[in-house]
Tab-separated table of N, CA and C in Angstrom:
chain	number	residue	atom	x	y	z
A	1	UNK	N	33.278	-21.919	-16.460
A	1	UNK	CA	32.280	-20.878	-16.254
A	1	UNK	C	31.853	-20.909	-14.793
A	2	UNK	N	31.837	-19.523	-13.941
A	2	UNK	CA	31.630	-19.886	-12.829
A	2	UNK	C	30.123	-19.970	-12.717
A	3	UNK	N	29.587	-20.470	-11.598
A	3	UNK	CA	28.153	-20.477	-10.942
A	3	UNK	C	27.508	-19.228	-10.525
A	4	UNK	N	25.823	-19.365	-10.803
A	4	UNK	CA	25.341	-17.702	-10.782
A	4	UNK	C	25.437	-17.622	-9.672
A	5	UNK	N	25.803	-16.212	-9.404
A	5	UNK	CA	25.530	-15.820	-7.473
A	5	UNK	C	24.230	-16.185	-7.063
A	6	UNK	N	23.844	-16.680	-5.766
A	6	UNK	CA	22.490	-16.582	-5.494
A	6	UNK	C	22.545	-15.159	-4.395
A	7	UNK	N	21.070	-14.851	-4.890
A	7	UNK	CA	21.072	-13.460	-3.978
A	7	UNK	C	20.997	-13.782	-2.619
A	8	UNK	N	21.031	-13.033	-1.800
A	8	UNK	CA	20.832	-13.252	-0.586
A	8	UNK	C	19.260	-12.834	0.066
A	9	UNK	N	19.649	-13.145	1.701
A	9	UNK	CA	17.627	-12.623	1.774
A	9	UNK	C	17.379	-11.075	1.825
A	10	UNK	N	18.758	-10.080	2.068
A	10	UNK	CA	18.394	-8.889	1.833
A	10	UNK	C	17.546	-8.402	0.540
A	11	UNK	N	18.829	-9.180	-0.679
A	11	UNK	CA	18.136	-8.413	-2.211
A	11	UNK	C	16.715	-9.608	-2.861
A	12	UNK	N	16.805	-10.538	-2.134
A	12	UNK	CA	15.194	-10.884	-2.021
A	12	UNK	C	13.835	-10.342	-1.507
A	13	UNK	N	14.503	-9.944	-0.805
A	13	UNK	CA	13.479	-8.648	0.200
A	13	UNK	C	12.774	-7.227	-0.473
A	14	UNK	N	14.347	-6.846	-0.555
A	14	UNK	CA	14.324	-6.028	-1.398
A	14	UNK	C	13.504	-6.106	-2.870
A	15	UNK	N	13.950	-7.102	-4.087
A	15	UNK	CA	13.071	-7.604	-4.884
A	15	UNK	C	11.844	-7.726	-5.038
A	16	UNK	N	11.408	-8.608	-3.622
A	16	UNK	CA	10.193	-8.727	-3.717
A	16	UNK	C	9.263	-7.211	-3.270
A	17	UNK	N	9.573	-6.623	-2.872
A	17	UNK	CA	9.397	-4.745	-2.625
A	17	UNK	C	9.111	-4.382	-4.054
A	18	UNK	N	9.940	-4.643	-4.753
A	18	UNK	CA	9.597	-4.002	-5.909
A	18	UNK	C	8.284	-4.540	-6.678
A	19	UNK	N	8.205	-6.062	-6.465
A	19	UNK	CA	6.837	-6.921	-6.958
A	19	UNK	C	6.100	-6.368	-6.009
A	20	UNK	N	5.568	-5.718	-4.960
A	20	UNK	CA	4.484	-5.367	-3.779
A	20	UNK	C	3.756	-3.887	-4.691
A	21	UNK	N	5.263	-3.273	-5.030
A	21	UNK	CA	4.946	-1.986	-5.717
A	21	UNK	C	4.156	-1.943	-7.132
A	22	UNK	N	4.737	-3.180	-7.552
A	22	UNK	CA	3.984	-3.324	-8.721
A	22	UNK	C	2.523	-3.419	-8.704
A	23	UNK	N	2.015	-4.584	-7.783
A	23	UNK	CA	0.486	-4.643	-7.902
A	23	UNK	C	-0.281	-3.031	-6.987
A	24	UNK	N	0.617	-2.356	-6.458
A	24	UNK	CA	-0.154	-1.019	-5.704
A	24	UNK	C	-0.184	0.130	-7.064
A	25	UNK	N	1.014	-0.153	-8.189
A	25	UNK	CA	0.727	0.787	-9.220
A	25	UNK	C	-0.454	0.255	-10.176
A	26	UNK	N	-0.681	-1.069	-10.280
A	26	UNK	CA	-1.879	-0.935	-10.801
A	26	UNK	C	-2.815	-0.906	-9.886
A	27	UNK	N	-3.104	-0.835	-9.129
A	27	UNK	CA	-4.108	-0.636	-8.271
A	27	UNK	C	-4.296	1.020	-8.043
A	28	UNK	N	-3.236	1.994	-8.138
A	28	UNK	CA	-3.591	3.046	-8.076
A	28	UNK	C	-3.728	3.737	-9.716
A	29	UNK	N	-3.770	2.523	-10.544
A	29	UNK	CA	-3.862	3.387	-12.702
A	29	UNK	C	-5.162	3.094	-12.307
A	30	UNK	N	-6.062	1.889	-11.834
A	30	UNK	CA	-7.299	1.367	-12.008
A	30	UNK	C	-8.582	2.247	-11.709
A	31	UNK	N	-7.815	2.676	-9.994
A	31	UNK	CA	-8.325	4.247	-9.235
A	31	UNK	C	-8.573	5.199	-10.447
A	32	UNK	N	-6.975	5.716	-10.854
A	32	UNK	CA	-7.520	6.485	-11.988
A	32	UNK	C	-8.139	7.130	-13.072
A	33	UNK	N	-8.188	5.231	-13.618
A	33	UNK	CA	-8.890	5.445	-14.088
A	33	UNK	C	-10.698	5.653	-13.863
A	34	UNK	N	-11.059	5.056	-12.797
A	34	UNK	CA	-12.206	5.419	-12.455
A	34	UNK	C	-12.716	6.920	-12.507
A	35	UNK	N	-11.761	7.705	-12.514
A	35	UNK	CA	-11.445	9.218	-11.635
A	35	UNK	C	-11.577	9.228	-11.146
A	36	UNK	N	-11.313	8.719	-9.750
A	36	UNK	CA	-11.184	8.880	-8.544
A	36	UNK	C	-10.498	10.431	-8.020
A	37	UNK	N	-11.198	10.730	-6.702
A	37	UNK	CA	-10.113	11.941	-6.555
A	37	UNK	C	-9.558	12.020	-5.666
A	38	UNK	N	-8.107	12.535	-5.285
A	38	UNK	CA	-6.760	13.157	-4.960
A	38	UNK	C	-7.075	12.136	-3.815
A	39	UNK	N	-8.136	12.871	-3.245
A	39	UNK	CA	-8.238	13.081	-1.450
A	39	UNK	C	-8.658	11.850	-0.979
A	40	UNK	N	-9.171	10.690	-2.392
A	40	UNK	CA	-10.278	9.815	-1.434
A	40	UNK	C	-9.445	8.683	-1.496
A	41	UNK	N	-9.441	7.986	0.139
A	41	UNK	CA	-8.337	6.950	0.904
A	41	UNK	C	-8.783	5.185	-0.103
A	42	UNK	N	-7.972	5.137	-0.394
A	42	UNK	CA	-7.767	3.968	-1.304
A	42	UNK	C	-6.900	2.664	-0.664
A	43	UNK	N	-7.277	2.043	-0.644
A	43	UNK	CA	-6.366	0.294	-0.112
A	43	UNK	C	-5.374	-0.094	-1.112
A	44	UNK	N	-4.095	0.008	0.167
A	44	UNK	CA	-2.907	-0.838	-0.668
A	44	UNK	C	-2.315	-1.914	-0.206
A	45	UNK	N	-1.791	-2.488	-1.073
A	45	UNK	CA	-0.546	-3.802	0.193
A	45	UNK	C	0.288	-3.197	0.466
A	46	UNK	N	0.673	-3.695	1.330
A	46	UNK	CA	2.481	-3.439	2.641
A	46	UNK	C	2.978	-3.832	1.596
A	47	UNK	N	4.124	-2.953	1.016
A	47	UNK	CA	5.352	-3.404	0.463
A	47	UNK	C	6.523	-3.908	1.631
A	48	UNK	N	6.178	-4.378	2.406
A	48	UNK	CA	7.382	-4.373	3.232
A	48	UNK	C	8.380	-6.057	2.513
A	49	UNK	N	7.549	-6.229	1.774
A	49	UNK	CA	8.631	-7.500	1.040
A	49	UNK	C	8.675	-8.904	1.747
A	50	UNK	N	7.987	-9.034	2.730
A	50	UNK	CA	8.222	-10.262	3.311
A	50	UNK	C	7.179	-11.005	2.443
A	51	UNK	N	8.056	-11.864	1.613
A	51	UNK	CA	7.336	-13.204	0.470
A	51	UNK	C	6.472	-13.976	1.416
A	52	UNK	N	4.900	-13.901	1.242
A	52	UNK	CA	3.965	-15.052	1.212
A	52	UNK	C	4.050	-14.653	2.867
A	53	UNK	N	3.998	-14.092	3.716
A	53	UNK	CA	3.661	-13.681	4.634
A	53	UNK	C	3.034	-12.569	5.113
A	54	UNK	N	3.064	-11.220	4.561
A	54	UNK	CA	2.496	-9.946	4.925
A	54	UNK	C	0.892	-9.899	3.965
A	55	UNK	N	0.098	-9.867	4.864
A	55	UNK	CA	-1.432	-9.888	3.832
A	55	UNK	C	-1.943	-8.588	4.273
A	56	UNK	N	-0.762	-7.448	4.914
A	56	UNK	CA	-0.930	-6.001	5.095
A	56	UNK	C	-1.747	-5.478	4.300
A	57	UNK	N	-2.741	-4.269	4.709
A	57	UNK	CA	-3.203	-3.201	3.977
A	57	UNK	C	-2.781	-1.804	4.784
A	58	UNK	N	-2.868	-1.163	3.557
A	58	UNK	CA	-2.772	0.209	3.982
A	58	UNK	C	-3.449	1.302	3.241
A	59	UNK	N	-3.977	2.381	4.045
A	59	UNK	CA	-4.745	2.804	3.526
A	59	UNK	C	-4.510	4.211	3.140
A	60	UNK	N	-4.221	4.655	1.985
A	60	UNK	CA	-3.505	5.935	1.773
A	60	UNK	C	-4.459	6.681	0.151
A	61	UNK	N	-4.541	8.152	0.101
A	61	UNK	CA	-4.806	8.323	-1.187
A	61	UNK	C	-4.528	8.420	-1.985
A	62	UNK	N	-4.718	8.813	-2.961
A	62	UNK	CA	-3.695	8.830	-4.408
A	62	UNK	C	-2.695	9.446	-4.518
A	63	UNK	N	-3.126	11.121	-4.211
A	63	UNK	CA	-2.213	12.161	-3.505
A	63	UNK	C	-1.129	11.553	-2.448
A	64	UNK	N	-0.997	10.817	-1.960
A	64	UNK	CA	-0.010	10.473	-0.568
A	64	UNK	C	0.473	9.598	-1.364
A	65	UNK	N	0.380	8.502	-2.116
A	65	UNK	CA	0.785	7.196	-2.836
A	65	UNK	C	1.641	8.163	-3.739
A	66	UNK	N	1.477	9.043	-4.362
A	66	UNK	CA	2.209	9.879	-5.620
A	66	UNK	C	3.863	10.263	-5.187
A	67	UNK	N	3.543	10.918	-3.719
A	67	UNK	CA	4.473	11.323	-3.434
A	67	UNK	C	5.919	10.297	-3.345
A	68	UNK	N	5.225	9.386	-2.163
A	68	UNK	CA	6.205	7.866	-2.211
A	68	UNK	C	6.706	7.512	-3.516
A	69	UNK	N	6.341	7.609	-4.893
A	69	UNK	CA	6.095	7.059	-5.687
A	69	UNK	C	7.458	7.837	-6.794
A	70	UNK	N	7.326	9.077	-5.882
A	70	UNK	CA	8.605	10.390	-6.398
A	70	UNK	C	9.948	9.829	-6.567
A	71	UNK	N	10.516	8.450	-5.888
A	71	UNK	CA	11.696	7.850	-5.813
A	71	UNK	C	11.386	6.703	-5.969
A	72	UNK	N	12.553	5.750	-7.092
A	72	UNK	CA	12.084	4.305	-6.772
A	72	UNK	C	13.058	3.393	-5.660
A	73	UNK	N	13.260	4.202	-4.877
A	73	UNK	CA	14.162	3.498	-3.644
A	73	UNK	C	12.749	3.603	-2.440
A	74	UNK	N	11.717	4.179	-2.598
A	74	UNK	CA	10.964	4.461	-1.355
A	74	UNK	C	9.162	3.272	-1.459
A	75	UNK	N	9.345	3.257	-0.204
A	75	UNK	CA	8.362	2.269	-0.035
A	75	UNK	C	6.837	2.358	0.830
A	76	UNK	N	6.363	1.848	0.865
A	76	UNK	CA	5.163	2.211	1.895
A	76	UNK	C	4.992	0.882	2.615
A	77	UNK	N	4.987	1.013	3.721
A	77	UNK	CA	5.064	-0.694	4.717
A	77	UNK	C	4.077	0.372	6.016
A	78	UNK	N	3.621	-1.047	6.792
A	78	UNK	CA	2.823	-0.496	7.680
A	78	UNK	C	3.848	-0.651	9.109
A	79	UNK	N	3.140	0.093	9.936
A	79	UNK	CA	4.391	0.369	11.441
A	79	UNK	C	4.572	-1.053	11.728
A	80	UNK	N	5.849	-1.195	12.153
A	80	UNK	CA	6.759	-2.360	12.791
A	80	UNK	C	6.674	-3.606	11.283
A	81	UNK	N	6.542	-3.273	10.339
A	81	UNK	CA	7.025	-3.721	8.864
A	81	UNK	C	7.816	-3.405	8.470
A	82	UNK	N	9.236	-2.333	9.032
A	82	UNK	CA	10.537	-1.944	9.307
A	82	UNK	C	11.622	-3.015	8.810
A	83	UNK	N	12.391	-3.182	8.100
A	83	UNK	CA	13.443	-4.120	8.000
A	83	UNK	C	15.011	-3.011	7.837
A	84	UNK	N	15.619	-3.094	9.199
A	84	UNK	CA	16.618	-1.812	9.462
A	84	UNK	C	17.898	-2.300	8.039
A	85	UNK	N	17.914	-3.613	8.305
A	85	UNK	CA	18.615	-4.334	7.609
A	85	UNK	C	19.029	-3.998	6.004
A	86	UNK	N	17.766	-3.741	5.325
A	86	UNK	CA	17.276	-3.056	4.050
A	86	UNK	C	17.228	-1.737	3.977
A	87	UNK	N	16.699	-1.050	4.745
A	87	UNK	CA	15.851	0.227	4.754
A	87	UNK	C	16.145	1.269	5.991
A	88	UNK	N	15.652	2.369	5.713
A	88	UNK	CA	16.055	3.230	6.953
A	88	UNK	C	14.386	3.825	6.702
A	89	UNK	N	13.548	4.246	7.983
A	89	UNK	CA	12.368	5.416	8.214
A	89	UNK	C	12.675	6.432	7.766
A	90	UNK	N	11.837	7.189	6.679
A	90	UNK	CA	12.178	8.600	6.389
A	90	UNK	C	10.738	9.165	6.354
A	91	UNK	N	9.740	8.583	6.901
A	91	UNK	CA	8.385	9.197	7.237
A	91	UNK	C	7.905	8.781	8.016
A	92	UNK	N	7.024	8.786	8.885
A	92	UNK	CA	6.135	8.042	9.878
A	92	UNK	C	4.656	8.837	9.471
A	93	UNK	N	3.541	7.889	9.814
A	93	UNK	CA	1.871	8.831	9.236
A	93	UNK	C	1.784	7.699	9.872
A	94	UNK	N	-0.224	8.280	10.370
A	94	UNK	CA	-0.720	7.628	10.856
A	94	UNK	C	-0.880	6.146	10.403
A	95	UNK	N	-1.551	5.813	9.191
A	95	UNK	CA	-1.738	4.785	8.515
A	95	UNK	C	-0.389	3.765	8.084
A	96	UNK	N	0.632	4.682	8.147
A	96	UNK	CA	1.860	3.886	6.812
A	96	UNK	C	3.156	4.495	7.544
A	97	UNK	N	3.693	4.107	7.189
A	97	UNK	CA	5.535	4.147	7.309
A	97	UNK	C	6.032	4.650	5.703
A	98	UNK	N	6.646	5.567	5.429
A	98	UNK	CA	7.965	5.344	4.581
A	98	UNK	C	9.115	4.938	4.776
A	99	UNK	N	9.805	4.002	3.688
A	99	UNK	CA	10.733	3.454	3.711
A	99	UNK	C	11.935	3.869	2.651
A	100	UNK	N	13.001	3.792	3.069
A	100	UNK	CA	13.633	3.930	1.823
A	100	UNK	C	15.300	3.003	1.800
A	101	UNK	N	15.257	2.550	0.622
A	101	UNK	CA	15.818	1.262	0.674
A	101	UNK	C	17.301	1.688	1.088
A	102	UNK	N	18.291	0.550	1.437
A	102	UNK	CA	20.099	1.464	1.576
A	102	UNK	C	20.660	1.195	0.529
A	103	UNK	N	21.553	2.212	0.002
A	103	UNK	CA	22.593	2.066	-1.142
A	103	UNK	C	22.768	0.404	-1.380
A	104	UNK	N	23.077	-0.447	-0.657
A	104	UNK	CA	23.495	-2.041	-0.834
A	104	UNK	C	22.615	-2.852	-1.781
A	105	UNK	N	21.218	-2.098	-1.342
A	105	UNK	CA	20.180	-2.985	-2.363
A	105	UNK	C	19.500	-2.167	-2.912
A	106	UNK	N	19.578	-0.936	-3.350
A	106	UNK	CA	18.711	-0.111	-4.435
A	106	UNK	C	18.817	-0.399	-5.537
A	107	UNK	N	19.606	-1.684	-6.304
A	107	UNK	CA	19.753	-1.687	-7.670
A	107	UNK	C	18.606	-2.773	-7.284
A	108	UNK	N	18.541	-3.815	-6.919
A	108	UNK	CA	17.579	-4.687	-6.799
A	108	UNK	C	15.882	-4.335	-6.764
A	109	UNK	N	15.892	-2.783	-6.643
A	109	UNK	CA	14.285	-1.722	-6.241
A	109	UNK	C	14.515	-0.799	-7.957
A	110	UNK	N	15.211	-0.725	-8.797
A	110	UNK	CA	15.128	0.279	-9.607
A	110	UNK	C	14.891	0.194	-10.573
A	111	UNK	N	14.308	-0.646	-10.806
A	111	UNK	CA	12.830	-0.998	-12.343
A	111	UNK	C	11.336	-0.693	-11.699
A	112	UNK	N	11.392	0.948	-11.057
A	112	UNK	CA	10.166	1.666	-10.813
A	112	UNK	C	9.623	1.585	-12.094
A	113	UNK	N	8.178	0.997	-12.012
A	113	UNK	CA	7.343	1.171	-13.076
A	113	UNK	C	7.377	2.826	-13.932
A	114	UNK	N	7.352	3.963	-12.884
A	114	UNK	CA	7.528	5.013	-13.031
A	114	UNK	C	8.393	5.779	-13.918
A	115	UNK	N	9.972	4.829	-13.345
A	115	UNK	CA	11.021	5.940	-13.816
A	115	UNK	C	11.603	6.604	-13.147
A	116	UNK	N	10.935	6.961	-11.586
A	116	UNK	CA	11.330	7.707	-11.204
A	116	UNK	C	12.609	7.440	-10.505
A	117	UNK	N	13.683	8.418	-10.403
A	117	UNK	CA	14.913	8.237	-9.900
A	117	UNK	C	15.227	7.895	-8.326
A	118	UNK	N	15.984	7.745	-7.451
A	118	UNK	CA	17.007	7.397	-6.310
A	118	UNK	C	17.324	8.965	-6.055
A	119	UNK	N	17.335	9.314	-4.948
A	119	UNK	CA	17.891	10.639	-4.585
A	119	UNK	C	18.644	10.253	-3.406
């Protein structure tokens, strides 16, 4: 029987992106549930994936978090939280960066709490 692959630090990265996303979706059901509305700027963590190092916030509203939220390849990291390696820029905003992961490691990002698909 051969030995399990170990991942590498890309789809660790990657991985751990997807755990960053996790605690910002409950953090944005919790909002919800408060009723919070659309417009009002809410605190998230940097998904940028770097394990036990990034203690990033970012500050975006529900409305702006939704959109990111449209793909589970896409991320929210704050400027120069960039990893070219993983990811390519497909937004820039004042507060946040979008990210979106490369074909190599999107299977490692696609247990979106959501559902939502890869485009």
């Amino acid at each position: 029987m051969g030995e399990p692959r170990r991942q590498s630090r890309n789809e660790r990265q990657a991985a751990n992106e997807a755990v960053f996303r996790e605690v910002n979706e409950r953090r944005a059901a919790l909002n919800r549930q408060a009723d919070a509305p659309q417009s009002e700027v809410f605190e998230f963590v940097c998904e940028c994936g770097v394990a036990g190092a990034c203690t990033g916030r970012i500050e975006m509203t529900l409305g702006e978090y939704d959109v990111i939220r449209r793909q589970d390849d896409r991320f929210a990291v704050l400027a120069g939280h960039e990893h070219p390696d993983v990811e390519r820029v497909v937004e820039r905003h004042e507060r946040y960066v979008v990210v979106d992961k490369l074909p190599e490691v999107e299977e490692f990002v696609e247990d979106d709490p959501r559902g939502a698909p890869s485009r």
